[in-house]
Coordinates of C-alpha atoms in Angstrom, one line a residue:
M1 CA 5.2 -21.2 -5.1
G2 CA 3.4 -17.9 -3.1
R3 CA 1.8 -20.0 -0.8
T4 CA 3.8 -22.3 0.5
T5 CA 6.2 -19.5 1.1
N6 CA 3.7 -17.8 3.1
K7 CA 3.0 -21.0 4.6
I8 CA 6.9 -21.8 6.2
R9 CA 6.7 -18.0 6.8
Q10 CA 3.7 -18.5 9.3
I11 CA 5.5 -21.3 10.9
F12 CA 8.7 -19.5 11.9
N13 CA 6.8 -16.9 13.2
I14 CA 5.3 -18.7 15.6
F15 CA 8.6 -20.9 16.0
L16 CA 10.2 -17.4 17.6
I17 CA 7.7 -16.6 19.1
L18 CA 7.6 -19.9 21.1
L19 CA 11.4 -19.7 21.6
L20 CA 11.4 -16.0 22.3
I21 CA 8.6 -17.3 25.3
T22 CA 10.8 -19.9 26.1
V23 CA 14.4 -18.0 26.6
V24 CA 12.7 -15.7 28.6
T25 CA 10.8 -18.2 30.9
G26 CA 14.1 -20.1 31.4
V27 CA 15.5 -16.7 32.0
F28 CA 13.4 -15.6 34.7
V29 CA 13.0 -19.3 36.4
W30 CA 16.9 -19.5 36.1
F31 CA 18.2 -16.1 38.4
L32 CA 14.6 -16.9 40.7
T33 CA 16.3 -20.0 41.5
E34 CA 18.8 -20.5 44.0
P35 CA 22.5 -21.9 42.7
A36 CA 21.7 -24.9 45.6
N37 CA 18.0 -25.9 44.3
R38 CA 19.2 -26.0 40.6
D39 CA 19.0 -30.1 41.0
E40 CA 17.6 -32.6 38.6
S41 CA 13.7 -31.1 39.2
F42 CA 15.2 -27.6 37.5
W43 CA 16.6 -29.3 34.2
V44 CA 13.2 -31.5 33.9
S45 CA 11.2 -28.1 34.0
M46 CA 13.6 -26.2 32.3
G47 CA 13.0 -29.2 29.4
A48 CA 9.6 -30.0 30.1
V49 CA 9.3 -26.0 28.9
L50 CA 11.1 -26.7 25.6
F51 CA 9.3 -29.9 24.9
S52 CA 6.2 -28.0 25.2
A53 CA 7.2 -25.8 23.2
I54 CA 8.7 -27.9 20.6
V55 CA 4.9 -29.6 20.5
A56 CA 3.5 -26.3 19.8
T57 CA 6.1 -25.7 16.5
L58 CA 4.8 -28.9 15.6
F59 CA 1.2 -28.2 15.6
S60 CA 1.8 -25.1 14.0
F61 CA 3.6 -26.2 11.1
R62 CA 0.6 -29.2 11.2
I63 CA -2.6 -26.6 10.9
A64 CA -0.5 -24.3 8.8
W65 CA 0.4 -27.0 5.8
R66 CA -2.4 -28.6 6.2
S67 CA -4.4 -25.2 5.6
D68 CA -7.8 -26.9 7.0
K69 CA -11.0 -25.3 5.5
G70 CA -14.8 -25.5 6.3
R71 CA -15.1 -28.0 9.3
Q72 CA -11.4 -28.7 9.8
I73 CA -10.8 -25.1 11.1
P74 CA -12.7 -25.3 14.8
Y75 CA -10.9 -28.8 14.7
S76 CA -7.4 -27.4 14.2
F77 CA -8.1 -24.7 16.2
S78 CA -8.9 -26.5 19.4
Q79 CA -6.1 -28.6 19.0
F80 CA -3.6 -25.8 19.0
L81 CA -5.3 -23.9 22.0
L82 CA -4.6 -26.7 23.9
V83 CA -1.0 -26.6 23.1
I84 CA -0.9 -23.7 23.6
L85 CA -2.9 -24.1 27.2
Y86 CA 0.0 -26.9 27.6
V87 CA 3.0 -24.7 27.1
V88 CA 1.4 -22.2 29.8
F89 CA 0.9 -25.6 32.0
T90 CA 5.0 -25.9 32.0
I91 CA 5.9 -22.7 32.3
A92 CA 3.4 -22.5 35.2
M93 CA 5.3 -25.1 37.0
A94 CA 8.4 -24.4 36.5
V95 CA 7.9 -21.0 38.6
A96 CA 5.9 -23.0 40.8
N97 CA 9.0 -25.6 41.1
V98 CA 11.0 -22.1 41.8
Y99 CA 9.0 -21.7 45.0
K100 CA 7.9 -25.3 46.1
N101 CA 10.9 -26.7 44.9
F102 CA 9.5 -30.0 43.9
S103 CA 11.0 -33.9 44.5
L104 CA 11.8 -35.5 41.4
V105 CA 9.2 -37.7 41.2
T106 CA 6.5 -35.4 42.4
L107 CA 7.2 -32.9 39.4
L108 CA 7.7 -36.2 36.8
L109 CA 4.1 -37.7 38.1
I110 CA 2.6 -33.6 37.8
H111 CA 4.1 -33.9 34.3
A112 CA 3.3 -36.7 33.4
G113 CA -0.8 -36.2 34.6
G114 CA -0.4 -32.9 32.5
V115 CA 0.5 -34.9 29.0
A116 CA -2.3 -36.8 30.3
L117 CA -4.6 -34.1 30.1
L118 CA -3.4 -33.2 27.1
L119 CA -3.3 -35.9 25.2
L120 CA -7.4 -37.4 26.2
P121 CA -9.4 -34.5 24.8
L122 CA -6.6 -34.3 21.7
L123 CA -7.5 -37.7 20.8
L124 CA -11.3 -36.8 21.2
I125 CA -11.1 -33.7 19.0
N126 CA -8.7 -35.9 16.2
M127 CA -11.6 -38.9 16.2
A128 CA -14.1 -36.0 15.7
A129 CA -11.8 -34.6 13.2
L130 CA -11.5 -37.9 10.8
K131 CA -15.3 -38.9 11.4
S132 CA -15.1 -34.9 9.7
S133 CA -12.8 -35.8 7.4
G134 CA -14.3 -38.9 6.3
A135 CA -17.9 -37.2 5.6
D136 CA -15.8 -34.3 3.6
R137 CA -14.3 -37.1 1.7
K138 CA -17.8 -38.6 0.7
E139 CA -18.8 -34.8 -0.4
A140 CA -16.1 -35.0 -2.9
Q141 CA -16.7 -38.3 -4.4
Q142 CA -20.7 -37.3 -4.5
G143 CA -19.7 -34.1 -6.6
R144 CA -17.4 -35.9 -8.4
A145 CA -20.1 -38.3 -9.5
N146 CA -22.2 -35.2 -10.3
L147 CA -19.6 -33.2 -12.9
A148 CA -19.1 -36.3 -14.5
A149 CA -22.8 -36.9 -14.9
D150 CA -23.3 -33.1 -16.2
S151 CA -20.2 -33.6 -18.5
R152 CA -21.6 -36.9 -19.8
R153 CA -25.0 -35.2 -20.4
L154 CA -22.9 -32.4 -22.4
F155 CA -21.0 -34.6 -24.5
S156 CA -24.2 -36.4 -25.0
L157 CA -26.3 -33.3 -26.1
A158 CA -23.1 -32.3 -28.5
E159 CA -23.0 -35.0 -30.4
D160 CA -27.2 -34.4 -30.6
L161 CA -26.6 -31.0 -32.0
E162 CA -23.0 -31.8 -34.6
R163 CA -25.8 -34.6 -36.5
A164 CA -28.4 -32.0 -36.7
L165 CA -25.9 -29.1 -37.6
P166 CA -23.4 -30.3 -39.6
S167 CA -21.9 -27.3 -40.8
E168 CA -22.5 -25.6 -37.5
K169 CA -19.7 -27.6 -36.2
E170 CA -17.5 -25.2 -35.3
R171 CA -19.8 -22.5 -33.4
L172 CA -21.1 -25.7 -31.4
R173 CA -17.3 -26.1 -30.0
P174 CA -18.0 -24.0 -27.0
I175 CA -20.4 -27.0 -25.3
R176 CA -17.9 -29.8 -25.9
E177 CA -15.6 -27.5 -24.1
L178 CA -17.3 -26.9 -21.2
A179 CA -18.5 -30.3 -20.9
D180 CA -14.4 -31.1 -20.6
N181 CA -14.2 -28.3 -18.4
L182 CA -17.1 -30.0 -16.0
N183 CA -15.0 -33.5 -16.4
Y184 CA -11.7 -32.0 -15.3
S185 CA -13.0 -29.6 -12.3
D186 CA -12.7 -29.7 -8.6
P187 CA -14.9 -31.8 -7.0
N188 CA -14.8 -30.5 -3.4
P189 CA -18.1 -28.2 -3.2
A190 CA -18.2 -24.6 -3.5
P191 CA -20.7 -22.4 -1.2
K192 CA -24.8 -23.9 -2.1
A193 CA -25.7 -20.8 -4.0
L194 CA -22.5 -21.3 -7.1
E195 CA -23.7 -24.8 -7.1
Q196 CA -27.4 -24.4 -7.4
S197 CA -26.3 -21.2 -10.0
L198 CA -24.2 -24.0 -11.8
Q199 CA -27.3 -26.5 -12.3
R200 CA -29.6 -23.7 -13.4
A201 CA -27.1 -22.5 -15.8
L202 CA -26.3 -25.9 -17.1
E203 CA -30.3 -27.1 -16.9
A204 CA -31.0 -24.0 -18.6
L205 CA -28.3 -25.1 -21.6
Q206 CA -29.7 -28.6 -21.6
A207 CA -33.3 -27.5 -22.0
Q208 CA -32.1 -24.7 -25.0
G209 CA -30.5 -27.4 -26.5
A210 CA -33.2 -29.9 -26.4
S211 CA -35.6 -27.8 -27.6
L212 CA -33.7 -26.4 -31.0
L213 CA -33.7 -30.1 -31.7
K214 CA -37.0 -30.4 -31.9
L215 CA -36.9 -27.5 -34.3
E216 CA -37.4 -27.6 -38.1
Q217 CA -33.8 -27.4 -40.0
E218 CA -35.0 -24.1 -40.7
A219 CA -36.0 -23.1 -37.6
R220 CA -33.2 -24.6 -35.5
M221 CA -30.2 -21.7 -36.9
E222 CA -32.7 -18.8 -34.9
G223 CA -32.2 -20.9 -31.8
L224 CA -28.7 -20.9 -32.3
E225 CA -27.9 -17.8 -30.4
D226 CA -30.3 -18.1 -27.5
L227 CA -28.2 -22.0 -27.2
L228 CA -24.6 -20.1 -27.3
T229 CA -25.5 -17.5 -25.0
A230 CA -26.6 -20.6 -22.7
C231 CA -23.4 -21.9 -22.9
T232 CA -21.5 -18.8 -21.9
Q233 CA -23.9 -18.3 -19.2
A234 CA -22.6 -21.9 -17.9
K235 CA -18.7 -21.7 -18.7
R236 CA -19.4 -18.3 -16.3
A237 CA -21.1 -20.1 -13.7
L238 CA -18.6 -22.8 -13.9
E239 CA -15.2 -20.3 -13.8
E240 CA -16.5 -18.7 -10.8
R241 CA -17.8 -21.9 -8.8
N242 CA -13.4 -22.9 -9.9
E243 CA -12.3 -19.7 -8.4
T244 CA -14.3 -19.8 -5.1
I245 CA -13.0 -23.3 -4.5
L246 CA -9.8 -21.9 -5.8
R247 CA -9.5 -19.2 -3.1
N248 CA -10.6 -21.6 0.2
K249 CA -8.2 -23.5 0.0

């Protein structure tokens, strides 16, 4: 709820800034324009400034609400920068119209060209963003498959350990819990160092479990503490990974 409120505040603040810019521009242009020259071209200029402010607000809403991370940040910033440049363009044309007094047709053609110059790079950036988003989805799918595979291996290890140490089933429960947590963890990748740390911890746990199963019955109890320690370390590595992903969203 707090995150949603912050996003709404960000959007509202940007809206107020753009509204202030629009009002100030309108006031200045109004007083700079002679009453006899407040014709259709004047109102088209004012309408273009208002339109650009609305477009910029909508883009800020999209960026803040989706809260893109990682590879999406440069695309969102580039799109918003282009829209802000369009706002500057409409303000400049409104001021230029005061002194040049463009005809309605000329002004409409200029603004149509401005919209075209805005849309072309926006479309190219959006195509690049879609390609990057597809790569992110593929990476998330691979992450989900990797987590599911690790979870299955741990469940299998837990079953083997419970059969080997039936009297210690309750103490072995953390391994099942870790396997379950892996299965329901966020599939999006964490920083590479954290992912590698988790994999090392899981491999150490599985190696410890495999070694324990090879021991004689009497010696298995001695290796149980090391196994539970390895499980705790893997759990901490998973928690750190998941917390980092959650903070970055």
